[in-house]
Amino acid sequence: MSVTNEELMAYADGELSAADAARVEAAVAADPALAERIAAERRLRDSLQGHLNPVTEEPVPDSLNAMIAAAAEEDARADRGKVVSLAEARAERARKEAGTAEPRRPFLQRWGSGLAIAASLVVGVALGTQIASNGPIEQRNGKLVASGTLARGLDAKLAATQGETGSLRILTSFESKAGSYCRVFDSRATAGIACKDKSGWVLERTMASSAQQASQYRQAGSAMSELMAAAQDMAKGAPLDAAQERAAKAKDWMR
Amino acid sequence: MSMNRFCEELTALLPRLRRFARGLTRDAADADDLCQQTVERALKARHQWQEGTRLDAWVYRIMRNQWIDEARARTRRSQTFVHEDEGANVGTSGAADAENLVELGNVGRALSRLPDEQREAVVLVLVEGFAYKEAAEIIGVPQGTLTSRLGRGREALMRELGELA
């Protein structure tokens, strides 16, 4: 029974079928020269990896990350243009996940009655059921502050690089005229504008998220644009770009 | 929607791409340039990527083709160069190469001496961990061609590194 060099190589690379591999193993067990050859194959692999793997530990040049972030931002802008269909998709997902329509939150009904109302829903009015000790929003010193997954998401997510997965989406980040970092967000339960201060992410504005607008896509889309308009009014200048956003995150969003 | 996934996955891939670039070019500065060009090309073509297929193999293929283009252009340039200006500068670049070779260490030197087509096969399978079929697709050759290049390449490396008598 002979084993070719090609077979030994394929065996070492894990490319043989179970039957062929068993045949090679039997031959290797019977022949120390073959065993040495297999060991040499392994040593070669180890040396090559030892030579090149350290490259993966080096910091990746910023220029590469910046290029990708810029492309992601471009896509995100394109997506915002399609916010209506996005809202539709989210609503569909929310319906599927919930299984049934949620009867609570009667304030949602009001969305059907007007567009401008979107941005003007004041904190506390819209939040109703969500203020709970273990909910995404807490009351601290008379302010409504993000907690739990919402707070963690606001801390961690970057608008430029986030995926479509996860329930929280950051629409944009900016520096407010009042001198704090703020972020426009849309989560499964709530959409709004949160600004960071010592107590955490203070919710400046909130509204039911686009995901909650199950049957009212048009309103959901315009609600998000109202929110963006409100953000523009609050902002000192242009939204943060990807690099500025990363820098702000690195400072824990404190100025 | 898939675009953001694309960008996330591409970002996650960068350390591995840099390793592959180093394996192909054997030079840190060339590898950085190659990575830059590859990411540019990949981003430009991102709408052509089919979700559900492997992004890594797709981008590796872009990098590999980019490097082939670059290597060909260099060969043309250096031929022109030698032809038009036979003399001192050629020797200088040779000395720089020799210096590079010293810094590379045994393994890097042995890898550098392989023909390009054997080196890419060796790096894709033994370092980047692609299956024969995937590596052959990245290079754009039949699997039999890949395995014969791989076999010759690793044989030469083992000899050079004293693994074979």
Short mmCIF file of C-alpha atoms in Angstrom, two decimals:
data_model
loop_
_atom_site.label_atom_id
_atom_site.label_comp_id
_atom_site.label_asym_id
_atom_site.label_seq_id
_atom_site.Cartn_x
_atom_site.Cartn_y
_atom_site.Cartn_z
CA MET A 1 0.00 0.00 0.00
CA SER A 2 1.63 3.22 -1.09
CA VAL A 3 0.81 6.82 -0.38
CA THR A 4 1.79 9.56 -2.81
CA ASN A 5 3.26 12.89 -1.86
CA GLU A 6 0.10 14.57 -3.16
CA GLU A 7 -1.97 12.45 -0.83
CA LEU A 8 0.25 13.26 2.13
CA MET A 9 -0.04 16.94 1.34
CA ALA A 10 -3.82 16.75 0.96
CA TYR A 11 -3.98 14.81 4.22
CA ALA A 12 -1.95 17.47 6.02
CA ASP A 13 -4.27 20.12 4.57
CA GLY A 14 -7.41 18.28 5.66
CA GLU A 15 -8.54 17.81 2.06
CA LEU A 16 -9.00 14.04 2.04
CA SER A 17 -12.26 12.18 2.44
CA ALA A 18 -12.62 10.22 5.68
CA ALA A 19 -11.88 6.94 3.89
CA ASP A 20 -8.74 8.24 2.19
CA ALA A 21 -7.59 9.92 5.37
CA ALA A 22 -7.93 6.62 7.25
CA ARG A 23 -5.86 4.91 4.58
CA VAL A 24 -3.12 7.54 4.87
CA GLU A 25 -3.18 7.32 8.65
CA ALA A 26 -2.70 3.57 8.51
CA ALA A 27 0.25 4.00 6.16
CA VAL A 28 1.75 6.74 8.32
CA ALA A 29 1.44 4.58 11.43
CA ALA A 30 3.38 1.84 9.69
CA ASP A 31 6.12 4.01 8.23
CA PRO A 32 8.25 6.42 10.32
CA ALA A 33 9.44 8.19 7.15
CA LEU A 34 5.87 9.11 6.26
CA ALA A 35 5.24 10.20 9.83
CA GLU A 36 8.28 12.48 9.63
CA ARG A 37 7.04 13.89 6.36
CA ILE A 38 3.69 14.77 7.94
CA ALA A 39 5.48 16.36 10.89
CA ALA A 40 7.59 18.41 8.46
CA GLU A 41 4.40 19.62 6.73
CA ARG A 42 3.08 20.78 10.08
CA ARG A 43 6.33 22.54 10.95
CA LEU A 44 6.25 24.34 7.62
CA ARG A 45 2.72 25.55 8.24
CA ASP A 46 3.72 26.73 11.72
CA SER A 47 6.77 28.60 10.41
CA LEU A 48 4.79 30.36 7.68
CA GLN A 49 2.08 31.36 10.10
CA GLY A 50 4.66 32.43 12.66
CA HIS A 51 6.17 34.64 9.99
CA LEU A 52 2.96 36.28 8.75
CA ASN A 53 0.45 36.14 11.61
CA PRO A 54 2.04 39.03 13.53
CA VAL A 55 0.78 41.30 10.74
CA THR A 56 -2.77 40.73 11.97
CA GLU A 57 -1.77 42.14 15.38
CA GLU A 58 -0.56 45.42 13.90
CA PRO A 59 -2.90 48.39 14.11
CA VAL A 60 -4.86 48.85 10.89
CA PRO A 61 -4.06 52.19 9.19
CA ASP A 62 -6.76 54.79 9.87
CA SER A 63 -7.03 55.55 6.17
CA LEU A 64 -8.50 52.11 5.51
CA ASN A 65 -11.13 52.40 8.24
CA ALA A 66 -11.92 55.93 7.12
CA MET A 67 -12.51 54.84 3.53
CA ILE A 68 -14.92 52.13 4.63
CA ALA A 69 -16.67 54.45 7.07
CA ALA A 70 -17.15 57.01 4.31
CA ALA A 71 -18.75 54.38 2.08
CA ALA A 72 -20.98 53.25 4.93
CA GLU A 73 -22.03 56.85 5.51
CA GLU A 74 -22.85 57.20 1.82
CA ASP A 75 -25.02 54.09 2.06
CA ALA A 76 -26.66 55.33 5.24
CA ARG A 77 -27.55 58.58 3.49
CA ALA A 78 -29.06 56.61 0.65
CA ASP A 79 -30.97 54.55 3.21
CA ARG A 80 -32.31 57.64 4.92
CA GLY A 81 -33.69 58.68 1.59
CA LYS A 82 -35.58 55.44 1.64
CA VAL A 83 -36.73 55.85 5.21
CA VAL A 84 -40.30 55.13 4.28
CA SER A 85 -39.52 51.67 2.97
CA LEU A 86 -37.15 51.09 5.86
CA ALA A 87 -39.90 51.90 8.28
CA GLU A 88 -42.08 49.47 6.43
CA ALA A 89 -39.51 46.73 6.81
CA ARG A 90 -39.04 47.48 10.48
CA ALA A 91 -42.74 47.51 11.09
CA GLU A 92 -43.03 44.18 9.37
CA ARG A 93 -40.26 42.79 11.51
CA ALA A 94 -41.81 44.18 14.66
CA ARG A 95 -45.15 42.65 13.78
CA LYS A 96 -43.54 39.29 13.21
CA GLU A 97 -41.58 39.43 16.42
CA ALA A 98 -44.51 40.56 18.48
CA GLY A 99 -46.78 37.99 16.89
CA THR A 100 -49.74 40.16 17.66
CA ALA A 101 -50.41 43.82 17.45
CA GLU A 102 -49.73 45.59 20.68
CA PRO A 103 -52.89 47.15 22.05
CA ARG A 104 -51.20 49.53 24.47
CA ARG A 105 -49.69 52.92 23.66
CA PRO A 106 -52.83 54.68 22.51
CA PHE A 107 -50.74 57.78 21.80
CA LEU A 108 -49.71 56.11 18.59
CA GLN A 109 -53.10 56.90 17.21
CA ARG A 110 -52.26 60.54 17.23
CA TRP A 111 -49.65 59.99 14.56
CA GLY A 112 -52.33 59.56 12.01
CA SER A 113 -53.67 63.02 12.62
CA GLY A 114 -50.74 65.12 11.64
CA LEU A 115 -47.21 65.20 10.49
CA ALA A 116 -45.86 68.18 12.37
CA ILE A 117 -46.81 66.63 15.67
CA ALA A 118 -43.95 64.19 15.28
CA ALA A 119 -41.14 66.29 16.60
CA SER A 120 -43.22 68.12 19.11
CA LEU A 121 -44.21 65.14 21.22
CA VAL A 122 -42.65 66.10 24.45
CA VAL A 123 -40.67 63.85 26.70
CA GLY A 124 -42.93 62.14 29.17
CA VAL A 125 -46.03 62.36 27.05
CA ALA A 126 -44.94 59.79 24.58
CA LEU A 127 -43.01 57.65 26.96
CA GLY A 128 -45.83 56.44 29.15
CA THR A 129 -45.23 52.78 29.60
CA GLN A 130 -41.54 52.81 28.94
CA ILE A 131 -40.47 54.54 32.08
CA ALA A 132 -39.85 51.64 34.39
CA SER A 133 -37.01 50.64 36.63
CA ASN A 134 -35.85 48.05 34.15
CA GLY A 135 -36.95 49.76 30.95
CA PRO A 136 -34.82 51.58 28.43
CA ILE A 137 -35.57 54.90 30.10
CA GLU A 138 -35.22 56.02 33.71
CA GLN A 139 -36.08 59.13 35.61
CA ARG A 140 -33.12 60.68 37.41
CA ASN A 141 -33.17 64.08 39.10
CA GLY A 142 -36.18 65.10 37.12
CA LYS A 143 -34.57 64.20 33.83
CA LEU A 144 -35.35 61.29 31.59
CA VAL A 145 -32.21 59.33 31.04
CA ALA A 146 -31.49 56.35 28.81
CA SER A 147 -30.61 53.16 30.65
CA GLY A 148 -29.93 49.52 29.93
CA THR A 149 -29.48 48.50 26.32
CA LEU A 150 -30.46 51.93 25.04
CA ALA A 151 -27.74 53.62 27.10
CA ARG A 152 -25.18 51.01 26.12
CA GLY A 153 -26.12 51.35 22.47
CA LEU A 154 -25.83 55.13 22.58
CA ASP A 155 -22.39 54.72 24.15
CA ALA A 156 -21.13 52.11 21.77
CA LYS A 157 -22.69 52.40 18.34
CA LEU A 158 -21.14 54.48 15.60
CA ALA A 159 -23.46 55.82 12.94
CA ALA A 160 -20.85 55.22 10.28
CA THR A 161 -20.22 51.56 10.90
CA GLN A 162 -23.37 50.13 12.41
CA GLY A 163 -25.13 47.31 10.64
CA GLU A 164 -28.82 46.88 10.10
CA THR A 165 -28.85 44.25 12.79
CA GLY A 166 -29.78 45.06 16.35
CA SER A 167 -32.73 47.06 17.47
CA LEU A 168 -30.96 50.41 17.81
CA ARG A 169 -30.02 52.55 14.88
CA ILE A 170 -28.08 55.81 15.15
CA LEU A 171 -29.18 58.27 12.47
CA THR A 172 -26.64 60.92 13.17
CA SER A 173 -24.43 62.42 15.88
CA PHE A 174 -23.79 66.09 16.43
CA GLU A 175 -22.50 68.69 18.83
CA SER A 176 -25.29 70.80 20.27
CA LYS A 177 -25.29 74.57 20.70
CA ALA A 178 -25.47 73.84 24.43
CA GLY A 179 -22.06 72.19 24.12
CA SER A 180 -22.78 68.51 24.50
CA TYR A 181 -22.66 65.55 22.17
CA CYS A 182 -26.06 64.42 20.98
CA ARG A 183 -27.30 61.52 18.91
CA VAL A 184 -30.48 60.94 16.95
CA PHE A 185 -31.56 57.35 17.51
CA ASP A 186 -34.29 54.98 16.48
CA SER A 187 -34.80 51.87 18.56
CA ARG A 188 -37.57 49.37 18.50
CA ALA A 189 -39.51 51.18 21.19
CA THR A 190 -38.51 54.81 20.97
CA ALA A 191 -36.90 57.25 18.62
CA GLY A 192 -35.45 60.52 19.76
CA ILE A 193 -32.53 62.77 20.47
CA ALA A 194 -30.26 62.02 23.41
CA CYS A 195 -27.54 64.34 24.69
CA LYS A 196 -24.76 63.23 26.99
CA ASP A 197 -24.12 64.87 30.31
CA LYS A 198 -22.71 63.73 33.64
CA SER A 199 -25.86 61.84 34.52
CA GLY A 200 -25.87 59.92 31.24
CA TRP A 201 -27.82 60.19 28.01
CA VAL A 202 -30.55 62.74 28.67
CA LEU A 203 -33.49 62.39 26.33
CA GLU A 204 -34.16 65.80 24.83
CA ARG A 205 -36.88 64.59 22.54
CA THR A 206 -38.57 61.29 22.05
CA MET A 207 -41.32 59.85 19.95
CA ALA A 208 -42.59 56.42 19.16
CA SER A 209 -40.11 54.79 16.86
CA SER A 210 -40.72 54.10 13.23
CA ALA A 211 -41.05 50.44 14.17
CA GLN A 212 -44.14 51.30 16.16
CA GLN A 213 -45.84 52.91 13.23
CA ALA A 214 -47.08 49.61 11.96
CA SER A 215 -49.71 50.86 9.59
CA GLN A 216 -48.57 54.41 9.05
CA TYR A 217 -45.37 54.26 7.07
CA ARG A 218 -45.71 57.65 5.56
CA GLN A 219 -46.03 59.27 8.94
CA ALA A 220 -43.16 57.24 10.30
CA GLY A 221 -40.93 58.43 7.51
CA SER A 222 -41.84 62.04 7.97
CA ALA A 223 -41.55 61.65 11.74
CA MET A 224 -37.93 60.68 11.33
CA SER A 225 -37.32 63.62 9.08
CA GLU A 226 -38.97 65.89 11.67
CA LEU A 227 -36.58 64.45 14.20
CA MET A 228 -33.66 65.16 11.90
CA ALA A 229 -34.93 68.71 11.43
CA ALA A 230 -35.13 69.16 15.20
CA ALA A 231 -31.57 67.87 15.47
CA GLN A 232 -30.44 70.36 12.87
CA ASP A 233 -31.94 73.17 14.94
CA MET A 234 -30.13 71.99 18.05
CA ALA A 235 -26.80 71.41 16.32
CA LYS A 236 -23.95 73.89 16.40
CA GLY A 237 -22.74 72.90 12.95
CA ALA A 238 -22.63 69.94 10.62
CA PRO A 239 -23.16 66.44 11.97
CA LEU A 240 -20.05 64.62 13.17
CA ASP A 241 -18.23 62.74 10.46
CA ALA A 242 -16.98 59.22 11.06
CA ALA A 243 -13.64 60.32 12.49
CA GLN A 244 -15.18 62.96 14.76
CA GLU A 245 -17.72 60.44 15.93
CA ARG A 246 -15.00 57.96 16.82
CA ALA A 247 -13.11 60.68 18.65
CA ALA A 248 -16.22 61.66 20.60
CA LYS A 249 -16.83 58.03 21.53
CA ALA A 250 -13.23 57.71 22.69
CA LYS A 251 -13.89 60.60 25.09
CA ASP A 252 -16.98 58.83 26.34
CA TRP A 253 -19.08 61.49 24.61
CA MET A 254 -18.06 64.12 27.15
CA ARG A 255 -16.66 67.44 25.95
CA MET B 1 -29.27 47.41 4.14
CA SER B 2 -26.73 44.85 3.04
CA MET B 3 -24.26 47.68 2.44
CA ASN B 4 -23.71 48.32 6.09
CA ARG B 5 -23.19 44.64 6.67
CA PHE B 6 -20.73 44.75 3.81
CA CYS B 7 -18.80 47.59 5.39
CA GLU B 8 -18.79 45.91 8.78
CA GLU B 9 -17.52 42.66 7.38
CA LEU B 10 -14.92 44.39 5.28
CA THR B 11 -13.66 46.24 8.34
CA ALA B 12 -13.43 42.99 10.27
CA LEU B 13 -11.47 41.49 7.40
CA LEU B 14 -8.75 44.16 7.35
CA PRO B 15 -6.19 42.43 9.60
CA ARG B 16 -6.34 39.28 7.47
CA LEU B 17 -6.19 41.29 4.25
CA ARG B 18 -3.07 43.01 5.49
CA ARG B 19 -1.51 39.63 6.23
CA PHE B 20 -2.30 38.34 2.75
CA ALA B 21 -0.92 41.55 1.22
CA ARG B 22 2.31 41.07 3.16
CA GLY B 23 2.54 37.48 1.98
CA LEU B 24 2.05 38.53 -1.64
CA THR B 25 4.30 41.58 -1.68
CA ARG B 26 6.85 40.68 1.02
CA ASP B 27 7.22 44.35 1.76
CA ALA B 28 5.38 46.38 4.40
CA ALA B 29 5.02 49.57 2.32
CA ASP B 30 3.94 47.70 -0.81
CA ALA B 31 1.48 45.72 1.29
CA ASP B 32 -0.06 48.91 2.66
CA ASP B 33 -0.45 50.32 -0.85
CA LEU B 34 -1.96 47.07 -2.06
CA CYS B 35 -4.44 47.05 0.82
CA GLN B 36 -5.45 50.62 0.11
CA GLN B 37 -6.04 49.88 -3.58
CA THR B 38 -7.89 46.68 -2.77
CA VAL B 39 -10.26 48.33 -0.31
CA GLU B 40 -10.91 51.11 -2.83
CA ARG B 41 -11.74 48.61 -5.54
CA ALA B 42 -13.88 46.50 -3.22
CA LEU B 43 -15.88 49.54 -2.07
CA LYS B 44 -16.44 50.68 -5.63
CA ALA B 45 -17.71 47.22 -6.55
CA ARG B 46 -19.66 46.67 -3.34
CA HIS B 47 -23.01 46.63 -5.07
CA GLN B 48 -21.84 43.67 -7.13
CA TRP B 49 -21.10 41.52 -4.12
CA GLN B 50 -23.80 38.91 -3.60
CA GLU B 51 -24.93 38.58 -0.05
CA GLY B 52 -24.70 35.00 1.15
CA THR B 53 -21.42 34.41 -0.68
CA ARG B 54 -18.09 34.62 1.08
CA LEU B 55 -16.87 38.17 1.28
CA ASP B 56 -13.33 37.14 2.18
CA ALA B 57 -12.78 35.06 -0.97
CA TRP B 58 -14.31 37.89 -3.03
CA VAL B 59 -11.96 40.53 -1.61
CA TYR B 60 -8.92 38.23 -1.69
CA ARG B 61 -9.55 37.76 -5.37
CA ILE B 62 -9.63 41.51 -5.90
CA MET B 63 -6.37 41.86 -3.98
CA ARG B 64 -4.69 39.08 -5.86
CA ASN B 65 -5.66 40.49 -9.26
CA GLN B 66 -4.62 43.97 -8.19
CA TRP B 67 -1.22 42.62 -7.21
CA ILE B 68 -0.79 40.77 -10.51
CA ASP B 69 -1.54 44.02 -12.37
CA GLU B 70 0.91 45.88 -10.22
CA ALA B 71 3.63 43.25 -10.58
CA ARG B 72 3.26 43.27 -14.37
CA ALA B 73 3.44 47.04 -14.49
CA ARG B 74 6.60 46.91 -12.38
CA THR B 75 8.21 44.36 -14.62
CA ARG B 76 7.50 46.58 -17.61
CA ARG B 77 8.83 49.63 -15.80
CA SER B 78 12.01 47.93 -14.66
CA GLN B 79 12.67 46.54 -18.12
CA THR B 80 12.29 49.97 -19.60
CA PHE B 81 14.46 51.36 -16.87
CA VAL B 82 17.29 48.92 -17.37
CA HIS B 83 17.09 49.37 -21.08
CA GLU B 84 17.26 53.12 -21.04
CA ASP B 85 19.66 53.60 -18.23
CA GLU B 86 21.88 50.60 -17.80
CA GLY B 87 24.14 51.28 -14.89
CA ALA B 88 24.45 52.51 -11.37
CA ASN B 89 20.79 52.70 -10.32
CA VAL B 90 20.13 49.08 -11.10
CA GLY B 91 22.84 48.07 -8.66
CA THR B 92 21.37 50.34 -5.98
CA SER B 93 17.98 48.71 -6.15
CA GLY B 94 19.65 45.30 -5.98
CA ALA B 95 21.43 46.31 -2.80
CA ALA B 96 18.18 47.51 -1.27
CA ASP B 97 16.59 44.17 -2.09
CA ALA B 98 19.45 42.30 -0.49
CA GLU B 99 19.02 44.40 2.64
CA ASN B 100 15.33 43.57 2.68
CA LEU B 101 16.12 39.92 2.38
CA VAL B 102 18.33 40.05 5.47
CA GLU B 103 15.49 41.59 7.48
CA LEU B 104 13.02 38.98 6.38
CA GLY B 105 14.57 36.07 8.24
CA ASN B 106 14.78 32.50 6.99
CA VAL B 107 11.11 31.95 6.35
CA GLY B 108 10.58 35.28 4.65
CA ARG B 109 13.63 34.75 2.46
CA ALA B 110 12.52 31.29 1.43
CA LEU B 111 9.06 32.64 0.65
CA SER B 112 10.56 35.49 -1.38
CA ARG B 113 12.49 33.11 -3.58
CA LEU B 114 9.38 31.23 -4.66
CA PRO B 115 7.88 32.07 -8.04
CA ASP B 116 4.82 34.30 -7.55
CA GLU B 117 2.34 31.63 -8.59
CA GLN B 118 3.69 29.13 -6.07
CA ARG B 119 3.87 31.70 -3.31
CA GLU B 120 0.25 32.79 -3.67
CA ALA B 121 -0.87 29.15 -3.59
CA VAL B 122 1.19 28.42 -0.47
CA VAL B 123 0.02 31.57 1.33
CA LEU B 124 -3.66 31.07 0.50
CA VAL B 125 -3.74 27.48 1.75
CA LEU B 126 -1.15 27.30 4.53
CA VAL B 127 -1.48 30.78 6.02
CA GLU B 128 -4.91 32.06 5.03
CA GLY B 129 -6.48 28.63 5.51
CA PHE B 130 -8.52 28.39 2.33
CA ALA B 131 -9.60 25.00 1.03
CA TYR B 132 -8.08 23.95 -2.32
CA LYS B 133 -11.32 24.67 -4.12
CA GLU B 134 -11.59 28.19 -2.69
CA ALA B 135 -7.93 28.99 -3.28
CA ALA B 136 -8.24 27.80 -6.90
CA GLU B 137 -11.26 30.06 -7.36
CA ILE B 138 -9.46 33.05 -5.90
CA ILE B 139 -6.53 32.56 -8.27
CA GLY B 140 -8.81 31.62 -11.15
CA VAL B 141 -7.22 28.29 -12.06
CA PRO B 142 -8.42 24.66 -12.02
CA GLN B 143 -7.92 22.88 -8.70
CA GLY B 144 -5.32 20.55 -10.22
CA THR B 145 -3.18 23.55 -11.18
CA LEU B 146 -3.50 24.95 -7.68
CA THR B 147 -2.43 21.70 -6.01
CA SER B 148 0.55 21.23 -8.31
CA ARG B 149 1.76 24.80 -7.62
CA LEU B 150 1.16 24.24 -3.93
CA GLY B 151 3.10 20.97 -4.01
CA ARG B 152 6.09 22.49 -5.79
CA GLY B 153 6.02 25.53 -3.56
CA ARG B 154 6.01 23.69 -0.28
CA GLU B 155 8.61 21.23 -1.50
CA ALA B 156 10.93 24.13 -2.32
CA LEU B 157 10.22 25.77 1.05
CA MET B 158 10.91 22.57 2.98
CA ARG B 159 14.17 22.10 1.17
CA GLU B 160 15.21 25.67 1.77
CA LEU B 161 14.28 25.52 5.44
CA GLY B 162 16.09 22.23 5.93
CA GLU B 163 12.93 20.26 6.53
CA LEU B 164 13.76 17.84 3.76
CA ALA B 165 16.97 15.93 3.31
#
